[in-house]
Amino acid sequence: MSYTTIIHASSLTNDEEKQITGKIPGELIQREGYYRLIHSGKVERAMLEQLRVQFDFDLNCLPESFNPEEVGLLITDMDSTLIAIECIDEIADMQGIKAEVSEITEAAMRGELDFAASLKKRVALLAGLPADQLQRVYDERLRLNPGADKMLAGLKQKGIKTALVSGGFTFFTNQLKGEIGLDYTLANTLEIENGKLTGRVSGDIVGAEAKAALLQSLCKELGITTNQVIAMGDGANDLLMLEKAGLSVAYHAKPAVREATSVAFDHSGLEGVCHLLQL
């Protein structure tokens, strides 16, 4: 059986080629922006980690069950994955309490705090903030992570549906859906009264279970299996969703997430998804 390792580098020196193929013997094929290395034996993750550190670019061996031609859905987290910020931390900055809220966010993403409880605690600190500050965050601070445009164009080219699922807020996911052409979104709703945040979330909290449930429900809706899904995230509340996908991607992620996923982007931008799809 042959395996494919994706080398997320636009070019390799002769020395880099020799060192990589010396440790992973196989056929090296250069593509636009990356390389495919076709080899007969499975590569130990520790070997890839060693090379990743040595060369400052990512190497990922695709699972043998993953077929890029059959992918029907990419489902991704929003904060610090599709976009470069944590929205709740930037909202908190408008209230002058970013450091306090960021500390809770980091602990929750590492899995040290219950996500729902930590979200309620953080949102409570936002009580009284004028709701128009949310648009300021969107306009002034929200940016897509590098490579997002290329990834989205590649997914559209392949007819792959896109879902954005977030423990963040619908204010941001809904605008992103319209702006960049996503197919599905799910997030929490901030309660607003008299033009100000109440410090509460409306309805059920979108956390780890809801993210995983959306993946499964979209598979049913689209008539595909979970093996035909790429899931991507960076924090502990993404783990249940990532576990269910045929290919799970840790995007500049916390250690617990990197250890649990099929592949990891430590250096690559979101264009790395196109490499996994062999576009």
Short mmCIF file of C-alpha atoms in Angstrom, two decimals:
data_model
loop_
_atom_site.label_atom_id
_atom_site.label_comp_id
_atom_site.label_asym_id
_atom_site.label_seq_id
_atom_site.Cartn_x
_atom_site.Cartn_y
_atom_site.Cartn_z
CA MET A 1 0.00 0.00 0.00
CA SER A 2 1.28 3.48 -0.87
CA TYR A 3 1.01 6.50 1.39
CA THR A 4 1.16 10.20 0.59
CA THR A 5 3.01 12.75 2.69
CA ILE A 6 2.30 16.37 1.87
CA ILE A 7 5.27 18.72 2.21
CA HIS A 8 3.89 22.23 2.65
CA ALA A 9 6.77 24.11 1.03
CA SER A 10 6.75 25.91 -2.30
CA SER A 11 10.36 24.91 -3.00
CA LEU A 12 12.99 22.61 -1.52
CA THR A 13 16.74 22.85 -1.75
CA ASN A 14 18.65 19.83 -3.02
CA ASP A 15 19.87 19.23 0.52
CA GLU A 16 16.33 19.35 1.93
CA GLU A 17 15.14 16.90 -0.72
CA LYS A 18 17.98 14.50 0.10
CA GLN A 19 17.40 14.70 3.84
CA ILE A 20 13.64 14.15 3.56
CA THR A 21 13.81 11.29 1.05
CA GLY A 22 16.68 9.80 3.03
CA LYS A 23 14.34 9.42 5.99
CA ILE A 24 11.17 8.78 3.95
CA PRO A 25 12.22 6.99 0.74
CA GLY A 26 9.77 7.54 -2.09
CA GLU A 27 8.80 9.50 -5.20
CA LEU A 28 8.86 13.27 -4.71
CA ILE A 29 6.44 15.20 -6.93
CA GLN A 30 6.43 19.00 -7.03
CA ARG A 31 3.05 20.69 -7.31
CA GLU A 32 2.04 24.35 -7.23
CA GLY A 33 3.04 25.53 -3.75
CA TYR A 34 3.78 22.12 -2.23
CA TYR A 35 5.20 18.63 -2.78
CA ARG A 36 3.71 15.15 -2.66
CA LEU A 37 5.92 12.34 -1.43
CA ILE A 38 4.59 8.90 -2.40
CA HIS A 39 6.06 6.13 -0.25
CA SER A 40 5.34 2.53 0.70
CA GLY A 41 5.68 2.55 4.47
CA LYS A 42 3.67 4.47 7.02
CA VAL A 43 5.58 7.38 8.56
CA GLU A 44 5.73 7.69 12.33
CA ARG A 45 4.39 10.99 13.60
CA ALA A 46 7.55 11.55 15.63
CA MET A 47 9.55 11.51 12.40
CA LEU A 48 7.31 14.18 10.86
CA GLU A 49 7.55 16.29 14.01
CA GLN A 50 11.33 16.08 13.88
CA LEU A 51 11.40 17.20 10.24
CA ARG A 52 8.82 19.92 10.90
CA VAL A 53 11.05 21.46 13.57
CA GLN A 54 14.21 21.00 11.52
CA PHE A 55 12.92 22.69 8.37
CA ASP A 56 10.30 25.19 9.62
CA PHE A 57 7.62 23.90 7.28
CA ASP A 58 4.86 21.35 7.75
CA LEU A 59 4.89 17.72 6.65
CA ASN A 60 1.71 15.67 6.96
CA CYS A 61 1.10 12.02 6.10
CA LEU A 62 -2.47 11.55 4.92
CA PRO A 63 -4.51 8.78 6.56
CA GLU A 64 -4.83 5.74 4.30
CA SER A 65 -8.64 6.00 4.51
CA PHE A 66 -8.66 9.61 3.25
CA ASN A 67 -9.60 10.14 -0.39
CA PRO A 68 -9.37 13.80 -1.46
CA GLU A 69 -11.61 13.12 -4.45
CA GLU A 70 -14.51 12.16 -2.19
CA VAL A 71 -14.52 15.11 0.23
CA GLY A 72 -17.93 16.77 0.40
CA LEU A 73 -17.67 19.08 3.41
CA LEU A 74 -15.15 21.23 5.25
CA ILE A 75 -16.26 22.27 8.72
CA THR A 76 -14.13 24.75 10.61
CA ASP A 77 -13.92 26.66 13.84
CA MET A 78 -13.91 30.46 13.53
CA ASP A 79 -11.77 32.21 16.16
CA SER A 80 -8.01 31.72 15.68
CA THR A 81 -8.75 29.25 12.87
CA LEU A 82 -10.65 30.81 9.97
CA ILE A 83 -10.03 34.27 11.41
CA ALA A 84 -6.97 35.70 13.13
CA ILE A 85 -8.63 36.96 16.33
CA GLU A 86 -10.66 35.75 19.29
CA CYS A 87 -13.77 37.88 18.86
CA ILE A 88 -14.77 37.82 22.52
CA ASP A 89 -11.33 39.09 23.55
CA GLU A 90 -11.60 42.00 21.11
CA ILE A 91 -15.13 42.81 22.32
CA ALA A 92 -13.73 42.81 25.84
CA ASP A 93 -11.07 45.28 24.72
CA MET A 94 -13.88 47.71 23.92
CA GLN A 95 -14.89 47.33 27.58
CA GLY A 96 -11.30 47.74 28.80
CA ILE A 97 -11.07 44.19 30.15
CA LYS A 98 -9.25 42.30 27.40
CA ALA A 99 -6.52 40.88 29.63
CA GLU A 100 -9.03 39.43 32.09
CA VAL A 101 -11.19 37.84 29.38
CA SER A 102 -8.22 36.61 27.31
CA GLU A 103 -6.88 34.70 30.30
CA ILE A 104 -10.18 32.82 30.63
CA THR A 105 -10.32 32.21 26.86
CA GLU A 106 -6.83 30.69 26.82
CA ALA A 107 -7.60 28.38 29.73
CA ALA A 108 -10.85 27.25 28.08
CA MET A 109 -9.11 26.54 24.77
CA ARG A 110 -6.49 24.47 26.57
CA GLY A 111 -9.31 22.42 28.08
CA GLU A 112 -8.62 23.57 31.63
CA LEU A 113 -12.10 25.09 32.10
CA ASP A 114 -15.59 23.93 31.18
CA PHE A 115 -16.36 25.75 27.94
CA ALA A 116 -20.01 26.64 28.65
CA ALA A 117 -19.24 27.93 32.14
CA SER A 118 -16.26 29.92 30.91
CA LEU A 119 -18.30 31.46 28.08
CA LYS A 120 -21.06 32.55 30.47
CA LYS A 121 -18.43 34.07 32.76
CA ARG A 122 -16.79 35.99 29.93
CA VAL A 123 -20.06 37.19 28.42
CA ALA A 124 -21.25 38.39 31.85
CA LEU A 125 -18.24 40.70 31.96
CA LEU A 126 -19.47 42.37 28.76
CA ALA A 127 -22.77 43.55 30.28
CA GLY A 128 -23.55 47.17 29.45
CA LEU A 129 -21.32 47.41 26.38
CA PRO A 130 -23.06 49.29 23.54
CA ALA A 131 -23.98 46.76 20.85
CA ASP A 132 -22.56 48.97 18.10
CA GLN A 133 -19.10 48.07 19.38
CA LEU A 134 -19.58 44.62 17.84
CA GLN A 135 -19.53 46.16 14.37
CA ARG A 136 -16.35 48.03 15.27
CA VAL A 137 -14.69 44.72 16.09
CA TYR A 138 -15.85 43.25 12.77
CA ASP A 139 -14.77 46.26 10.71
CA GLU A 140 -11.54 47.20 12.47
CA ARG A 141 -10.10 43.98 13.85
CA LEU A 142 -11.52 40.87 12.22
CA ARG A 143 -9.25 39.50 9.52
CA LEU A 144 -9.19 36.14 7.78
CA ASN A 145 -6.14 34.05 8.47
CA PRO A 146 -3.51 33.86 5.70
CA GLY A 147 -4.48 31.55 2.86
CA ALA A 148 -8.23 31.70 3.55
CA ASP A 149 -9.10 33.13 0.14
CA LYS A 150 -7.10 30.44 -1.65
CA MET A 151 -8.65 27.72 0.49
CA LEU A 152 -12.20 28.93 -0.14
CA ALA A 153 -11.58 29.23 -3.88
CA GLY A 154 -10.21 25.68 -3.96
CA LEU A 155 -13.18 24.30 -2.03
CA LYS A 156 -15.59 26.06 -4.39
CA GLN A 157 -13.70 24.70 -7.39
CA LYS A 158 -14.15 21.17 -6.04
CA GLY A 159 -17.81 21.70 -5.11
CA ILE A 160 -17.06 21.10 -1.42
CA LYS A 161 -19.57 22.62 1.01
CA THR A 162 -18.32 24.84 3.83
CA ALA A 163 -19.56 25.11 7.42
CA LEU A 164 -18.42 27.59 10.06
CA VAL A 165 -19.21 26.47 13.60
CA SER A 166 -18.18 28.59 16.53
CA GLY A 167 -18.35 28.92 20.28
CA GLY A 168 -18.29 32.63 19.39
CA PHE A 169 -21.17 34.69 18.14
CA THR A 170 -23.70 34.84 15.31
CA PHE A 171 -23.02 38.56 14.88
CA PHE A 172 -19.71 37.58 13.28
CA THR A 173 -20.53 34.22 11.69
CA ASN A 174 -23.58 35.60 9.86
CA GLN A 175 -21.61 38.48 8.35
CA LEU A 176 -18.78 36.17 7.34
CA LYS A 177 -21.26 33.79 5.72
CA GLY A 178 -22.50 36.53 3.44
CA GLU A 179 -19.13 38.14 2.81
CA ILE A 180 -17.10 35.06 1.88
CA GLY A 181 -19.86 32.72 0.68
CA LEU A 182 -20.05 30.02 3.35
CA ASP A 183 -22.82 27.44 3.11
CA TYR A 184 -23.62 26.85 6.79
CA THR A 185 -22.96 28.59 10.11
CA LEU A 186 -23.73 27.89 13.77
CA ALA A 187 -22.77 30.02 16.77
CA ASN A 188 -24.02 31.60 19.99
CA THR A 189 -26.32 34.62 20.08
CA LEU A 190 -25.46 37.56 22.31
CA GLU A 191 -28.53 38.95 24.06
CA ILE A 192 -29.06 42.67 23.42
CA GLU A 193 -31.57 44.95 25.14
CA ASN A 194 -31.94 48.69 24.62
CA GLY A 195 -28.88 48.74 22.41
CA LYS A 196 -26.57 47.17 24.99
CA LEU A 197 -25.26 43.70 25.75
CA THR A 198 -27.07 42.14 28.70
CA GLY A 199 -24.17 39.89 29.64
CA ARG A 200 -26.11 36.78 28.64
CA VAL A 201 -26.28 34.38 25.70
CA SER A 202 -29.67 33.51 24.18
CA GLY A 203 -30.57 29.84 23.83
CA ASP A 204 -28.38 26.79 24.16
CA ILE A 205 -24.61 27.22 24.23
CA VAL A 206 -22.77 26.10 21.10
CA GLY A 207 -19.87 24.10 22.51
CA ALA A 208 -18.08 20.85 21.75
CA GLU A 209 -21.20 18.68 21.55
CA ALA A 210 -23.04 21.10 19.27
CA LYS A 211 -20.06 21.29 16.91
CA ALA A 212 -19.90 17.51 16.60
CA ALA A 213 -23.67 17.29 16.17
CA LEU A 214 -23.60 19.81 13.32
CA LEU A 215 -20.98 17.73 11.51
CA GLN A 216 -23.17 14.65 11.76
CA SER A 217 -26.38 16.42 10.76
CA LEU A 218 -24.73 18.00 7.72
CA CYS A 219 -23.44 14.60 6.65
CA LYS A 220 -27.03 13.33 6.67
CA GLU A 221 -28.28 16.39 4.82
CA LEU A 222 -25.57 16.12 2.15
CA GLY A 223 -25.74 12.33 1.85
CA ILE A 224 -22.10 11.80 2.73
CA THR A 225 -20.22 9.86 5.40
CA THR A 226 -18.02 11.37 8.10
CA ASN A 227 -15.02 9.97 6.18
CA GLN A 228 -15.80 12.56 3.50
CA VAL A 229 -15.40 15.46 5.93
CA ILE A 230 -12.40 17.66 6.71
CA ALA A 231 -12.72 19.29 10.15
CA MET A 232 -10.40 22.02 11.37
CA GLY A 233 -9.91 23.70 14.72
CA ASP A 234 -7.45 24.88 17.34
CA GLY A 235 -9.01 24.46 20.79
CA ALA A 236 -10.32 21.86 23.21
CA ASN A 237 -13.95 22.55 22.31
CA ASP A 238 -13.17 21.38 18.75
CA LEU A 239 -12.01 17.91 19.79
CA LEU A 240 -15.35 16.07 19.54
CA MET A 241 -15.93 17.50 16.06
CA LEU A 242 -12.38 16.68 14.97
CA GLU A 243 -12.67 13.08 16.19
CA LYS A 244 -15.64 12.43 13.89
CA ALA A 245 -14.05 13.68 10.65
CA GLY A 246 -12.28 11.61 8.05
CA LEU A 247 -9.45 14.14 8.10
CA SER A 248 -8.89 16.33 11.16
CA VAL A 249 -6.66 19.40 10.97
CA ALA A 250 -5.06 21.15 13.94
CA TYR A 251 -4.56 24.76 12.91
CA HIS A 252 -1.79 26.44 14.96
CA ALA A 253 -3.45 24.56 17.77
CA LYS A 254 -3.15 23.80 21.45
CA PRO A 255 -1.03 20.68 22.24
CA ALA A 256 -4.02 18.51 23.14
CA VAL A 257 -5.57 19.24 19.75
CA ARG A 258 -2.37 18.57 17.79
CA GLU A 259 -2.03 15.18 19.45
CA ALA A 260 -5.59 14.19 18.56
CA THR A 261 -5.69 15.15 14.88
CA SER A 262 -4.71 13.51 11.60
CA VAL A 263 -2.58 16.43 10.43
CA ALA A 264 -1.29 19.71 11.81
CA PHE A 265 -0.52 23.15 10.44
CA ASP A 266 2.12 24.82 12.60
CA HIS A 267 3.73 26.87 9.84
CA SER A 268 1.23 26.71 6.97
CA GLY A 269 -1.64 29.05 6.34
CA LEU A 270 -5.11 27.90 5.36
CA GLU A 271 -3.90 27.27 1.79
CA GLY A 272 -2.54 24.05 3.28
CA VAL A 273 -6.05 22.63 2.94
CA CYS A 274 -5.65 22.87 -0.85
CA HIS A 275 -2.46 20.82 -0.54
CA LEU A 276 -4.32 18.14 1.42
CA LEU A 277 -6.92 18.06 -1.36
CA GLN A 278 -4.03 17.84 -3.84
CA LEU A 279 -5.23 20.84 -5.82
#
